[in-house]
Structures are given as structure tokens and as C-alpha cells.
Amino acid sequence: MTMPFYVSPEQVMKDRADYARKGIARGKSLVALECREGIAIVAENPSRTLYKISEIYDRIAFAGVGKYNEFQMLKIGGVRLADLKGFQYSRDDVTASSLANAYAQTLGQVFTHEMKPYEVEILVASVGATPEEPNQLFHILYDGYVVDEEGFTVLGGQSETISDAIRAEFQEGLDLGAVVRLGARVLAGERDALPASQLEVATLLRSRPARAFHRVRGEELDALLAV
Amino acid sequence: MIEPPLPSFPTGSDPGPSFLGLLRRMAPDALPGALAGPGSSPGPPGPAPEGVVHGTTVVAVRYADGVVMAGDRRATAGFSIASRRIEKVFPADEHSGVAIAGAAGPAVEMVKLFQVQLQHYEKVEGEPLTLEGKANQLGQLVRANLPAAMAGFAVVPLFAGFDDRQGRGRVYSFDVTGGRYEESDFHANGSGGVHARNWIKAGWRPDLTADEAVELALRSLFAAADEDAATGGPDLVRRIFPNIAVIDAGGYRTLDADDVAGRADNLLGGRERGGDGS
């Protein structure tokens, strides 16, 4: 009879976290920034069809980095949860914080109970209906750890470096164009600022009446990036 | 073990992009009555029980750049007027609309479900359904309502929208079995539908402008109200006029009440005023 090797729980968790972090670090990063008009989410993504940023509900967006199939599944789960809740109660009862909680619980559960943790970091962002109503940025890690961010947040491997770069230039009340250009610049790092073809940009605009989510592409994106 | 809070399904029973399928699995209690499945018929076959509220006449008219939808404001329950201000024309999504005739309660629930269904598909798939796909979805909801229709709670919607691929407005009608029929130019439903349709037929041209199509729709509803007791005419005392939506390449927009009132006043200065009343 063979005895299984003893591995301490600390070691198990550390191994899993390292595994998840490595997976995430292989992918490209994403930034979300608050601006006068609402929230801009900018990702480095050469694909025109495999999105990292999606609409979840009227004023709520989702973004993910890491393994595509995993954050895609989380996105669909969020859409389902939100639509069910909105249909059963009212559209105003669907909130970013309850979605963030559901994501945190799901990710936490997978991290401790499944063979392999999800190699993802996700963002749940919601824009206030009026300038007085605050925006919300929930940054959720692979193990279910939630951070409620203010101003901006960075998802992905090089988040420290990119955060420092944003902090140097970011201030409250910038306009949409300015934060999108800032995003394109900091995601590039040492390279030249990323061109429109390498970017996926989506916004949550306070001024849009029913569905705040709006994908910025084509000429509209070119216009924002130029100046 | 605690169930994960996000809905998840084993392969094979995943509802995919269908919100109706999701609702069936996750919250069957929240399904509108007749859609809950077999055995949920609201009653034996027969005419509607007394007191059931019915919405009446709705029209959809294609014009050069899109389509106009309009509905009168009356709801009846037997011989009583249940509402003078009911709305029967709703946006289905940004580029299509749905207008309802029939039992008002189930119809409004059907519209609400249909709206969520279209948006749910778009968010899950990342692309909206084609106009044809949307019409088929609505057909499925109408078909699922058949047991209720047999018990007198029939819902017969009109669906219309702007088809991006073909660059034109399109109109679909349905029967209680869920049969879906694309109408070439216009359609009208409900108790006054026959009168409205005849009026539109006499005035329709392929090159109508949006304003002309709105005028034609208004006139057809007034004509229907003239002949049909269940269709509400223009209420000049309370200033109640039909709901009107215009759908073109720019999307769905509702004409505001003052705009419609102004158009109605202009029309009523014409042919309807001072007729011989025969």
C-alpha cells in the first residue's frame, strides 16, 4: 500500500495561485478609466470578433483577461443572472455589487474545490445614471478576491507597471477622448501607442438612455484616438 | 456543497442564448401562465370569460424608408371600457417594434418576455438576431400561448422593424397558432382591423414618406373607430390620441403625444369633421 505524500494546504493554495497568475500573465492587459461621460474600457485585442469587453445589463459592463473560454463562460453566467433578476423583479434591482458578489463566490468556489483554478481576472463596471450617482468598478481576481476601485483599474499581467503609468497622468474629470488615448498609451508600455486595429474599446455612457454600453470602433474610434 | 451562485448547466441541457429556455430551467414560476408548459392551460376551450380585458386595433404600414406602427388607446372588457389610455405599441429592441391585439394581460407579459429574449440573445451571442429571427422568436411565444388562446385568451401581435440587410422596413403578422406571415406592405389586427386595413389599402403607395404613412395610419384608426365599438376614436375632450412609432435605419422612435395630437387635429379639420355621420 502506498501512502499519498502530504502537501500542506498553504502549499496547495500557493501552487494554485501561481498557476492562475502565470496563465493570466501570458495574456494582454486591459484598463478601465472613469471620465466625464462615464467609463471607458480599453483592451489590447487584435481580434475583431472575440471580445474581452461585453454588455451585461442596462448600465453594467463586463471585461475579462486571461483564458478566453473561461471569462466568456463567466460573462454568459452574469448575463443570465442579470436578465433573470431583472425579469423577476425590476430592471433597477440589477446591481453591479450583487453581480460582483456572485462572481466572487463562483471564482472562490472554483479556486478551492476544483482541480484547476480559472486563469482569469474580471471587471464588473457600472455607470451612475446621473453625475451625482457614483460609478462602480469591481476588480475580481482568480481566487474570488474583490477590490472596489476608484478612478481606474488595470487587469492582467503587467498591472503594476501600467497602474503606475496611469497614476502619473490620470486625474478626475478627463473627457472620453483623453482617457481612451491614455489607455492606448499605457497598454503599449515601451512600444508606440497602440493603433485602432490593436484595440478593443467600449464605453458606458451616462447620457445613453436605456443601454449605457456602447462599443467604439471604426471611424468613431479613429476620431477619439486622433488629436 | 453550496451551489455556485452563477447559473450553470450540464452539457445537453444548456439553454444557449434562449431566455425562455433559461427561465424554464431556473425560475418556472416566473413564466407567463400559458408558457409554463403542458397542463398549464388557464381553462377549458371556449370564449373568453367575462371581465377579460382586450386590446383592439393596431396597424403597421411600410413606407419608403421604414415602417410606421400605431394603435388606438381603448381596452374593453365585455361591453365596458376597461381603459382609455392603454398602450399597445412597444419597442421590441432598437430596430423593431411589436403591437398587440387580444387579451391584454397575456399580451403585455408576452411583450415583456420578448423584449428580454431579444436582448438576452444579443448579449450572449455578441450579435443581434436578424429581423427574420426575431419574427420567428415571437412566433414561438405565440404558439406556446395556444392553450390559453383556446380558452379565450388569444394574443395576436404585429411585428415590424427595419431590416439592415435588406435596407427596408418589413411587417409580420401572426395567427393564434404561431403561424408567421410576412405582409408585403401593411397589416392591421384586432376588432377594427378589417376597417383599418381597407382604409390603408385605398391610400397606400410604395413611395409614401414617413409623415404620409403616419397620416394614413392615423386615418385608418379613426376610420376603424367609426365602425367598430371596441376601437377608441380620437378623444378631443381628454386629448387622447393613438400611440405611434416610426422605425427606420436610425432605429425605433415613439412620436410624442403633442406631435400626434397636432397631426390628429390637422386631419380632423379635414374629412372627418362634419360628415353626414352615415
Short mmCIF file of C-alpha atoms in Angstrom, two decimals:
data_model
loop_
_atom_site.label_atom_id
_atom_site.label_comp_id
_atom_site.label_asym_id
_atom_site.label_seq_id
_atom_site.Cartn_x
_atom_site.Cartn_y
_atom_site.Cartn_z
CA MET A 1 0.00 0.00 0.00
CA THR A 2 1.33 3.42 -0.91
CA MET A 3 0.83 6.48 1.24
CA PRO A 4 -0.05 9.72 -0.55
CA PHE A 5 2.51 12.44 0.00
CA TYR A 6 1.45 15.06 2.50
CA VAL A 7 1.16 18.52 0.98
CA SER A 8 0.35 21.38 3.29
CA PRO A 9 -2.76 23.46 2.49
CA GLU A 10 -0.55 26.54 2.24
CA GLN A 11 1.46 24.84 -0.48
CA VAL A 12 -1.67 23.72 -2.36
CA MET A 13 -3.09 27.24 -2.39
CA LYS A 14 0.22 28.77 -3.37
CA ASP A 15 0.62 26.34 -6.25
CA ARG A 16 -2.86 27.08 -7.50
CA ALA A 17 -2.36 30.83 -7.23
CA ASP A 18 0.95 30.59 -9.10
CA TYR A 19 -0.70 28.53 -11.79
CA ALA A 20 -3.53 31.05 -12.22
CA ARG A 21 -1.18 34.05 -12.18
CA LYS A 22 1.06 32.51 -14.83
CA GLY A 23 -1.92 31.87 -17.08
CA ILE A 24 -3.14 35.44 -16.68
CA ALA A 25 0.31 36.93 -17.25
CA ARG A 26 0.51 35.24 -20.67
CA GLY A 27 -2.43 37.35 -21.92
CA LYS A 28 -2.68 41.02 -22.74
CA SER A 29 -3.83 43.65 -20.27
CA LEU A 30 -6.93 45.80 -20.06
CA VAL A 31 -7.68 49.13 -18.38
CA ALA A 32 -10.90 50.80 -17.28
CA LEU A 33 -10.97 54.53 -16.57
CA GLU A 34 -13.65 56.85 -15.30
CA CYS A 35 -14.25 60.01 -17.31
CA ARG A 36 -16.70 62.90 -17.51
CA GLU A 37 -19.06 60.98 -19.79
CA GLY A 38 -18.95 57.73 -17.80
CA ILE A 39 -16.48 54.86 -18.03
CA ALA A 40 -14.12 53.82 -20.84
CA ILE A 41 -12.71 50.30 -21.05
CA VAL A 42 -9.68 49.82 -23.30
CA ALA A 43 -8.12 46.45 -24.09
CA GLU A 44 -5.28 45.33 -26.28
CA ASN A 45 -7.05 42.90 -28.57
CA PRO A 46 -6.21 42.37 -32.24
CA SER A 47 -9.36 40.28 -32.81
CA ARG A 48 -12.48 41.95 -34.24
CA THR A 49 -14.82 39.20 -33.10
CA LEU A 50 -13.50 37.60 -29.90
CA TYR A 51 -14.41 40.28 -27.42
CA LYS A 52 -12.96 40.83 -23.97
CA ILE A 53 -15.50 43.51 -23.10
CA SER A 54 -19.25 42.88 -23.14
CA GLU A 55 -22.57 44.28 -22.06
CA ILE A 56 -24.19 42.62 -19.05
CA TYR A 57 -27.13 44.89 -18.34
CA ASP A 58 -28.51 48.38 -18.82
CA ARG A 59 -25.72 50.21 -17.00
CA ILE A 60 -23.30 47.33 -16.38
CA ALA A 61 -20.37 46.04 -18.42
CA PHE A 62 -18.12 43.03 -18.03
CA ALA A 63 -14.48 42.67 -19.03
CA GLY A 64 -12.09 39.77 -18.65
CA VAL A 65 -8.46 38.92 -19.25
CA GLY A 66 -6.76 35.54 -19.24
CA LYS A 67 -8.25 32.40 -20.70
CA TYR A 68 -10.92 33.28 -23.25
CA ASN A 69 -13.25 30.32 -22.77
CA GLU A 70 -13.27 30.81 -19.02
CA PHE A 71 -14.11 34.51 -18.90
CA GLN A 72 -16.56 34.02 -21.76
CA MET A 73 -18.40 31.46 -19.63
CA LEU A 74 -18.39 33.86 -16.70
CA LYS A 75 -19.78 36.59 -18.93
CA ILE A 76 -22.69 34.40 -20.05
CA GLY A 77 -23.35 33.41 -16.43
CA GLY A 78 -23.54 37.09 -15.50
CA VAL A 79 -25.90 37.93 -18.36
CA ARG A 80 -28.14 35.07 -17.28
CA LEU A 81 -28.14 36.11 -13.65
CA ALA A 82 -28.85 39.75 -14.51
CA ASP A 83 -31.63 39.03 -17.01
CA LEU A 84 -33.32 36.57 -14.66
CA LYS A 85 -33.24 39.03 -11.81
CA GLY A 86 -34.42 41.95 -13.94
CA PHE A 87 -37.30 39.88 -15.33
CA GLN A 88 -38.44 38.58 -11.94
CA TYR A 89 -38.04 41.84 -10.02
CA SER A 90 -37.34 45.12 -11.80
CA ARG A 91 -34.59 46.38 -14.08
CA ASP A 92 -33.40 48.74 -11.34
CA ASP A 93 -32.83 45.83 -8.97
CA VAL A 94 -29.92 44.51 -11.02
CA THR A 95 -26.80 45.97 -9.45
CA ALA A 96 -23.09 45.68 -10.10
CA SER A 97 -22.38 44.83 -6.47
CA SER A 98 -24.68 41.80 -6.44
CA LEU A 99 -23.12 40.59 -9.69
CA ALA A 100 -19.64 41.13 -8.28
CA ASN A 101 -20.62 39.07 -5.25
CA ALA A 102 -21.89 36.23 -7.42
CA TYR A 103 -18.67 36.27 -9.44
CA ALA A 104 -16.54 36.36 -6.32
CA GLN A 105 -18.35 33.39 -4.84
CA THR A 106 -18.14 31.38 -8.05
CA LEU A 107 -14.44 32.09 -8.54
CA GLY A 108 -13.70 31.42 -4.88
CA GLN A 109 -15.52 28.12 -5.05
CA VAL A 110 -13.71 27.02 -8.19
CA PHE A 111 -10.37 28.07 -6.72
CA THR A 112 -10.72 25.91 -3.61
CA HIS A 113 -12.80 22.98 -4.86
CA GLU A 114 -11.87 22.30 -8.47
CA MET A 115 -8.80 20.61 -9.91
CA LYS A 116 -7.67 23.78 -11.61
CA PRO A 117 -8.44 27.43 -10.82
CA TYR A 118 -9.77 29.79 -13.50
CA GLU A 119 -6.95 31.72 -15.14
CA VAL A 120 -8.89 34.97 -15.31
CA GLU A 121 -9.27 38.41 -13.82
CA ILE A 122 -12.55 40.14 -14.41
CA LEU A 123 -14.10 43.56 -14.10
CA VAL A 124 -17.72 44.45 -13.36
CA ALA A 125 -18.27 48.14 -14.09
CA SER A 126 -21.41 50.17 -13.72
CA VAL A 127 -22.08 53.78 -14.59
CA GLY A 128 -24.33 56.01 -12.47
CA ALA A 129 -27.50 57.31 -14.10
CA THR A 130 -26.67 60.89 -13.02
CA PRO A 131 -23.33 62.60 -12.35
CA GLU A 132 -24.18 62.51 -8.61
CA GLU A 133 -24.67 58.75 -8.61
CA PRO A 134 -21.21 57.18 -8.32
CA ASN A 135 -19.72 54.78 -10.85
CA GLN A 136 -18.55 51.38 -9.65
CA LEU A 137 -15.50 49.37 -10.69
CA PHE A 138 -15.24 45.90 -9.16
CA HIS A 139 -12.00 44.13 -9.97
CA ILE A 140 -12.25 40.41 -9.18
CA LEU A 141 -9.25 38.09 -9.07
CA TYR A 142 -8.94 34.39 -9.98
CA ASP A 143 -9.49 33.34 -6.33
CA GLY A 144 -12.59 35.45 -5.77
CA TYR A 145 -10.81 38.36 -4.12
CA VAL A 146 -12.77 41.57 -4.84
CA VAL A 147 -11.38 45.08 -4.99
CA ASP A 148 -13.71 48.07 -5.25
CA GLU A 149 -11.62 50.52 -7.29
CA GLU A 150 -11.99 54.24 -7.79
CA GLY A 151 -10.89 56.26 -10.80
CA PHE A 152 -9.28 53.49 -12.79
CA THR A 153 -8.28 49.84 -12.65
CA VAL A 154 -5.91 47.57 -14.55
CA LEU A 155 -6.45 43.88 -15.26
CA GLY A 156 -3.79 41.46 -16.42
CA GLY A 157 -0.16 40.50 -16.09
CA GLN A 158 1.65 43.84 -16.08
CA SER A 159 -0.88 45.62 -13.90
CA GLU A 160 1.69 47.19 -11.53
CA THR A 161 3.67 48.91 -14.26
CA ILE A 162 0.56 50.04 -16.10
CA SER A 163 -1.08 51.33 -12.91
CA ASP A 164 1.99 53.45 -12.17
CA ALA A 165 1.91 54.85 -15.70
CA ILE A 166 -1.77 55.79 -15.38
CA ARG A 167 -1.34 57.28 -11.92
CA ALA A 168 1.26 59.68 -13.32
CA GLU A 169 -1.23 61.22 -15.77
CA PHE A 170 -4.73 60.40 -14.56
CA GLN A 171 -6.96 62.97 -12.94
CA GLU A 172 -10.65 63.27 -12.28
CA GLY A 173 -12.86 64.85 -14.92
CA LEU A 174 -10.86 64.00 -18.06
CA ASP A 175 -13.01 63.62 -21.16
CA LEU A 176 -13.65 60.39 -23.03
CA GLY A 177 -11.06 61.00 -25.75
CA ALA A 178 -8.36 61.78 -23.21
CA VAL A 179 -8.85 58.59 -21.20
CA VAL A 180 -9.05 56.39 -24.32
CA ARG A 181 -5.77 57.87 -25.58
CA LEU A 182 -4.24 57.42 -22.14
CA GLY A 183 -5.37 53.79 -22.17
CA ALA A 184 -3.88 53.17 -25.61
CA ARG A 185 -0.60 54.73 -24.47
CA VAL A 186 -0.17 52.86 -21.19
CA LEU A 187 -1.15 49.48 -22.67
CA ALA A 188 1.62 49.90 -25.23
CA GLY A 189 4.27 50.22 -22.48
CA GLU A 190 7.63 50.68 -24.20
CA ARG A 191 6.10 50.43 -27.67
CA ASP A 192 4.41 53.29 -29.59
CA ALA A 193 0.77 53.93 -28.58
CA LEU A 194 -1.44 51.14 -29.89
CA PRO A 195 -3.29 51.82 -33.16
CA ALA A 196 -7.05 51.33 -33.50
CA SER A 197 -6.53 47.91 -35.13
CA GLN A 198 -4.94 46.56 -31.94
CA LEU A 199 -7.56 47.97 -29.58
CA GLU A 200 -10.93 46.94 -28.32
CA VAL A 201 -12.73 49.92 -26.79
CA ALA A 202 -16.14 50.03 -25.16
CA THR A 203 -17.84 52.69 -23.07
CA LEU A 204 -20.59 53.00 -20.51
CA LEU A 205 -22.06 56.40 -21.28
CA ARG A 206 -24.27 58.10 -18.72
CA SER A 207 -26.08 60.00 -21.47
CA ARG A 208 -27.40 56.91 -23.25
CA PRO A 209 -30.96 56.43 -22.03
CA ALA A 210 -31.65 52.69 -21.81
CA ARG A 211 -28.50 50.75 -22.57
CA ALA A 212 -25.38 52.60 -21.48
CA PHE A 213 -22.99 50.13 -23.12
CA HIS A 214 -21.52 51.19 -26.44
CA ARG A 215 -18.74 49.65 -28.49
CA VAL A 216 -16.43 52.22 -30.04
CA ARG A 217 -14.96 51.11 -33.36
CA GLY A 218 -14.20 52.17 -36.90
CA GLU A 219 -14.25 55.87 -37.63
CA GLU A 220 -15.57 56.71 -34.19
CA LEU A 221 -12.51 55.11 -32.58
CA ASP A 222 -10.15 56.77 -35.07
CA ALA A 223 -11.69 60.13 -34.16
CA LEU A 224 -11.20 59.53 -30.43
CA LEU A 225 -7.59 58.43 -30.87
CA ALA A 226 -6.62 61.30 -33.15
CA VAL A 227 -5.62 64.67 -31.60
CA MET B 1 -21.55 21.75 -1.08
CA ILE B 2 -23.08 25.19 -1.71
CA GLU B 3 -24.34 25.66 -5.26
CA PRO B 4 -22.36 28.24 -7.20
CA PRO B 5 -24.44 31.43 -7.49
CA LEU B 6 -23.99 31.79 -11.24
CA PRO B 7 -26.40 29.62 -13.22
CA SER B 8 -24.53 26.71 -14.85
CA PHE B 9 -25.84 23.72 -16.76
CA PRO B 10 -24.54 20.32 -17.76
CA THR B 11 -23.86 19.89 -21.47
CA GLY B 12 -27.07 18.96 -23.23
CA SER B 13 -29.39 20.99 -21.04
CA ASP B 14 -27.72 24.35 -21.56
CA PRO B 15 -30.36 26.83 -22.77
CA GLY B 16 -27.82 28.60 -25.00
CA PRO B 17 -28.89 32.11 -25.93
CA SER B 18 -32.60 31.48 -25.21
CA PHE B 19 -34.00 33.39 -22.26
CA LEU B 20 -37.23 31.40 -22.38
CA GLY B 21 -35.21 28.18 -22.01
CA LEU B 22 -33.28 29.69 -19.13
CA LEU B 23 -36.47 30.77 -17.38
CA ARG B 24 -37.95 27.27 -17.82
CA ARG B 25 -34.94 25.74 -16.05
CA MET B 26 -34.19 28.36 -13.41
CA ALA B 27 -37.48 30.03 -12.50
CA PRO B 28 -40.50 28.24 -13.98
CA ASP B 29 -42.75 30.12 -11.54
CA ALA B 30 -41.88 33.39 -13.24
CA LEU B 31 -43.04 32.17 -16.67
CA PRO B 32 -46.14 33.88 -18.04
CA GLY B 33 -49.08 31.49 -17.37
CA ALA B 34 -49.54 29.61 -20.60
CA LEU B 35 -45.81 29.33 -21.38
CA ALA B 36 -45.16 27.21 -18.31
CA GLY B 37 -45.77 24.07 -20.38
CA PRO B 38 -48.30 21.31 -20.82
CA GLY B 39 -51.08 21.15 -18.26
CA SER B 40 -50.93 24.86 -17.55
CA SER B 41 -53.94 25.78 -19.70
CA PRO B 42 -55.88 28.56 -17.98
CA GLY B 43 -59.22 26.85 -18.60
CA PRO B 44 -61.33 24.69 -20.87
CA PRO B 45 -61.74 25.68 -24.53
CA GLY B 46 -64.36 28.34 -25.09
CA PRO B 47 -64.90 32.07 -25.34
CA ALA B 48 -63.06 34.43 -23.01
CA PRO B 49 -64.53 34.62 -19.53
CA GLU B 50 -66.30 37.89 -18.79
CA GLY B 51 -64.10 40.64 -17.45
CA VAL B 52 -61.03 39.74 -19.51
CA VAL B 53 -59.51 42.92 -20.85
CA HIS B 54 -59.00 43.08 -24.61
CA GLY B 55 -56.90 45.46 -26.61
CA THR B 56 -58.20 46.18 -30.04
CA THR B 57 -56.94 47.78 -33.23
CA VAL B 58 -53.28 48.06 -34.25
CA VAL B 59 -51.74 48.77 -37.65
CA ALA B 60 -48.32 48.61 -39.30
CA VAL B 61 -47.63 50.45 -42.56
CA ARG B 62 -44.47 50.18 -44.60
CA TYR B 63 -43.19 53.36 -46.28
CA ALA B 64 -40.22 54.25 -48.45
CA ASP B 65 -37.59 54.28 -45.65
CA GLY B 66 -39.10 52.12 -42.93
CA VAL B 67 -42.31 51.28 -41.21
CA VAL B 68 -44.91 53.02 -39.02
CA MET B 69 -46.80 51.25 -36.23
CA ALA B 70 -49.86 52.64 -34.50
CA GLY B 71 -52.51 51.52 -32.05
CA ASP B 72 -55.70 53.02 -30.65
CA ARG B 73 -55.94 53.51 -26.88
CA ARG B 74 -59.05 51.59 -25.93
CA ALA B 75 -59.23 48.35 -23.95
CA THR B 76 -62.56 46.66 -23.43
CA ALA B 77 -63.92 44.07 -21.02
CA GLY B 78 -67.13 42.74 -22.46
CA PHE B 79 -69.22 45.83 -23.20
CA SER B 80 -67.33 48.03 -20.74
CA ILE B 81 -64.40 50.25 -21.49
CA ALA B 82 -61.58 48.92 -19.32
CA SER B 83 -59.07 51.61 -20.23
CA ARG B 84 -58.98 54.76 -22.34
CA ARG B 85 -55.23 55.10 -22.27
CA ILE B 86 -53.78 51.63 -22.76
CA GLU B 87 -50.63 51.39 -24.87
CA LYS B 88 -50.42 48.68 -27.50
CA VAL B 89 -47.27 49.61 -29.41
CA PHE B 90 -43.94 48.74 -27.78
CA PRO B 91 -40.31 48.71 -28.86
CA ALA B 92 -39.08 45.12 -29.20
CA ASP B 93 -35.48 46.36 -29.43
CA GLU B 94 -33.69 49.33 -31.02
CA HIS B 95 -34.78 48.42 -34.57
CA SER B 96 -38.14 46.72 -34.26
CA GLY B 97 -41.49 47.10 -32.60
CA VAL B 98 -44.40 44.93 -31.58
CA ALA B 99 -48.06 45.89 -31.40
CA ILE B 100 -50.59 43.76 -29.59
CA ALA B 101 -54.23 42.86 -30.07
CA GLY B 102 -56.14 40.38 -27.95
CA ALA B 103 -56.18 39.59 -24.24
CA ALA B 104 -54.24 42.47 -22.72
CA GLY B 105 -52.73 40.70 -19.69
CA PRO B 106 -51.05 37.81 -21.51
CA ALA B 107 -50.13 40.15 -24.38
CA VAL B 108 -48.24 42.57 -22.16
CA GLU B 109 -46.43 39.68 -20.48
CA MET B 110 -45.55 38.25 -23.88
CA VAL B 111 -44.08 41.58 -24.98
CA LYS B 112 -42.01 41.85 -21.82
CA LEU B 113 -40.64 38.35 -22.31
CA PHE B 114 -39.98 39.02 -25.99
CA GLN B 115 -38.01 42.18 -25.22
CA VAL B 116 -35.80 40.37 -22.72
CA GLN B 117 -35.42 37.43 -25.11
CA LEU B 118 -34.06 39.62 -27.92
CA GLN B 119 -31.65 41.49 -25.68
CA HIS B 120 -30.54 38.28 -23.96
CA TYR B 121 -29.69 36.68 -27.29
CA GLU B 122 -27.73 39.74 -28.36
CA LYS B 123 -25.70 39.85 -25.13
CA VAL B 124 -24.93 36.12 -25.04
CA GLU B 125 -24.07 35.84 -28.74
CA GLY B 126 -22.48 39.25 -29.16
CA GLU B 127 -24.61 39.93 -32.26
CA PRO B 128 -28.32 40.79 -32.54
CA LEU B 129 -30.75 38.40 -34.22
CA THR B 130 -31.75 39.12 -37.80
CA LEU B 131 -35.23 40.61 -38.25
CA GLU B 132 -36.44 37.26 -39.58
CA GLY B 133 -35.02 35.53 -36.49
CA LYS B 134 -36.82 37.96 -34.21
CA ALA B 135 -40.12 37.34 -36.00
CA ASN B 136 -39.62 33.57 -35.59
CA GLN B 137 -38.95 34.01 -31.89
CA LEU B 138 -42.18 35.92 -31.47
CA GLY B 139 -43.97 33.19 -33.41
CA GLN B 140 -42.73 30.63 -30.89
CA LEU B 141 -44.09 32.67 -28.00
CA VAL B 142 -47.47 32.98 -29.73
CA ARG B 143 -47.52 29.24 -30.40
CA ALA B 144 -46.73 28.48 -26.76
CA ASN B 145 -49.76 30.58 -25.88
CA LEU B 146 -52.10 28.34 -27.92
CA PRO B 147 -53.70 26.53 -24.94
CA ALA B 148 -54.57 29.93 -23.48
CA ALA B 149 -55.86 31.09 -26.87
CA MET B 150 -58.24 28.09 -26.92
CA ALA B 151 -59.57 29.19 -23.54
CA GLY B 152 -60.26 32.65 -24.89
CA PHE B 153 -57.01 34.44 -24.02
CA ALA B 154 -55.73 34.81 -27.57
CA VAL B 155 -52.83 37.14 -28.32
CA VAL B 156 -52.15 38.13 -31.91
CA PRO B 157 -49.24 40.52 -32.22
CA LEU B 158 -47.99 42.50 -35.18
CA PHE B 159 -44.24 42.70 -35.57
CA ALA B 160 -42.40 45.22 -37.71
CA GLY B 161 -38.90 46.50 -37.99
CA PHE B 162 -36.13 47.81 -40.16
CA ASP B 163 -34.09 45.07 -41.84
CA ASP B 164 -30.46 46.23 -42.00
CA ARG B 165 -29.53 43.56 -44.50
CA GLN B 166 -32.26 44.45 -46.99
CA GLY B 167 -32.36 48.16 -46.14
CA ARG B 168 -36.14 48.34 -45.82
CA GLY B 169 -39.00 48.05 -43.36
CA ARG B 170 -40.78 44.70 -43.01
CA VAL B 171 -44.11 43.73 -41.44
CA TYR B 172 -45.08 40.34 -39.97
CA SER B 173 -48.47 39.16 -38.79
CA PHE B 174 -49.27 36.08 -36.70
CA ASP B 175 -52.24 33.85 -36.08
CA VAL B 176 -53.10 32.22 -32.73
CA THR B 177 -51.26 29.00 -33.69
CA GLY B 178 -47.99 30.89 -34.02
CA GLY B 179 -48.18 30.95 -37.80
CA ARG B 180 -45.99 33.77 -39.07
CA TYR B 181 -46.78 35.61 -42.27
CA GLU B 182 -44.74 38.34 -43.84
CA GLU B 183 -47.03 41.04 -45.19
CA SER B 184 -45.80 42.80 -48.29
CA ASP B 185 -46.86 46.34 -47.39
CA PHE B 186 -49.12 46.75 -44.38
CA HIS B 187 -51.35 44.93 -41.94
CA ALA B 188 -53.92 45.65 -39.24
CA ASN B 189 -55.13 43.45 -36.42
CA GLY B 190 -57.82 43.43 -33.80
CA SER B 191 -61.55 44.00 -33.80
CA GLY B 192 -61.33 47.09 -36.01
CA GLY B 193 -58.53 45.63 -38.10
CA VAL B 194 -60.65 44.93 -41.16
CA HIS B 195 -61.82 48.54 -41.40
CA ALA B 196 -58.33 49.89 -40.80
CA ARG B 197 -56.86 47.57 -43.40
CA ASN B 198 -59.36 48.62 -46.05
CA TRP B 199 -58.62 52.27 -45.40
CA ILE B 200 -54.87 51.70 -45.70
CA LYS B 201 -55.33 49.63 -48.84
CA ALA B 202 -57.09 52.55 -50.53
CA GLY B 203 -54.36 55.04 -49.67
CA TRP B 204 -51.13 53.03 -49.72
CA ARG B 205 -48.33 53.74 -52.20
CA PRO B 206 -44.80 52.31 -52.21
CA ASP B 207 -43.24 55.79 -52.13
CA LEU B 208 -45.05 57.09 -49.02
CA THR B 209 -42.97 59.40 -46.84
CA ALA B 210 -42.85 58.87 -43.07
CA ASP B 211 -45.30 61.74 -42.50
CA GLU B 212 -47.72 60.39 -45.09
CA ALA B 213 -47.52 56.91 -43.56
CA VAL B 214 -48.24 58.32 -40.10
CA GLU B 215 -51.22 60.20 -41.52
CA LEU B 216 -52.50 57.07 -43.24
CA ALA B 217 -52.16 55.05 -40.02
CA LEU B 218 -53.99 57.72 -38.02
CA ARG B 219 -56.80 57.95 -40.56
CA SER B 220 -57.15 54.19 -40.66
CA LEU B 221 -57.52 54.03 -36.86
CA PHE B 222 -60.10 56.83 -36.89
CA ALA B 223 -61.98 55.01 -39.65
CA ALA B 224 -61.88 51.79 -37.63
CA ALA B 225 -63.18 53.62 -34.55
CA ASP B 226 -66.03 54.98 -36.66
CA GLU B 227 -67.24 51.46 -37.45
CA ASP B 228 -66.07 49.34 -34.52
CA ALA B 229 -67.31 49.87 -30.96
CA ALA B 230 -64.20 48.34 -29.38
CA THR B 231 -61.78 50.73 -31.11
CA GLY B 232 -61.17 54.06 -29.44
CA GLY B 233 -61.53 57.13 -31.64
CA PRO B 234 -59.70 60.42 -31.14
CA ASP B 235 -60.79 61.77 -27.74
CA LEU B 236 -60.90 65.53 -28.28
CA VAL B 237 -62.11 66.32 -24.78
CA ARG B 238 -59.47 64.38 -22.87
CA ARG B 239 -56.89 64.84 -25.65
CA ILE B 240 -56.18 61.12 -26.05
CA PHE B 241 -54.80 60.04 -29.41
CA PRO B 242 -53.21 56.86 -30.78
CA ASN B 243 -49.67 55.74 -29.94
CA ILE B 244 -47.41 55.91 -32.95
CA ALA B 245 -43.88 54.59 -33.53
CA VAL B 246 -41.67 55.18 -36.55
CA ILE B 247 -38.89 52.67 -37.32
CA ASP B 248 -36.22 53.43 -39.92
CA ALA B 249 -32.47 52.97 -40.38
CA GLY B 250 -31.96 55.25 -37.36
CA GLY B 251 -33.98 52.94 -35.12
CA TYR B 252 -37.26 52.90 -33.21
CA ARG B 253 -38.74 56.15 -32.00
CA THR B 254 -42.09 56.99 -30.49
CA LEU B 255 -43.83 60.16 -31.61
CA ASP B 256 -44.57 62.27 -28.58
CA ALA B 257 -48.14 62.91 -27.54
CA ASP B 258 -48.21 66.59 -28.61
CA ASP B 259 -46.87 65.72 -32.04
CA VAL B 260 -49.58 63.10 -32.55
CA ALA B 261 -52.24 65.47 -31.19
CA GLY B 262 -51.15 68.13 -33.67
CA ARG B 263 -51.31 65.70 -36.59
CA ALA B 264 -54.70 64.43 -35.47
CA ASP B 265 -56.07 67.98 -35.22
CA ASN B 266 -54.91 68.70 -38.76
CA LEU B 267 -56.59 65.57 -40.06
CA LEU B 268 -59.81 66.17 -38.19
CA GLY B 269 -60.05 69.58 -39.75
CA GLY B 270 -60.45 67.66 -42.98
CA ARG B 271 -62.54 64.73 -44.00
CA GLU B 272 -63.80 63.50 -40.60
CA ARG B 273 -65.30 66.78 -39.47
CA GLY B 274 -68.94 67.47 -40.21
CA GLY B 275 -69.60 64.38 -42.29
CA ASP B 276 -73.14 63.18 -42.63
CA GLY B 277 -72.50 60.55 -39.98
CA SER B 278 -73.98 57.74 -42.01
#
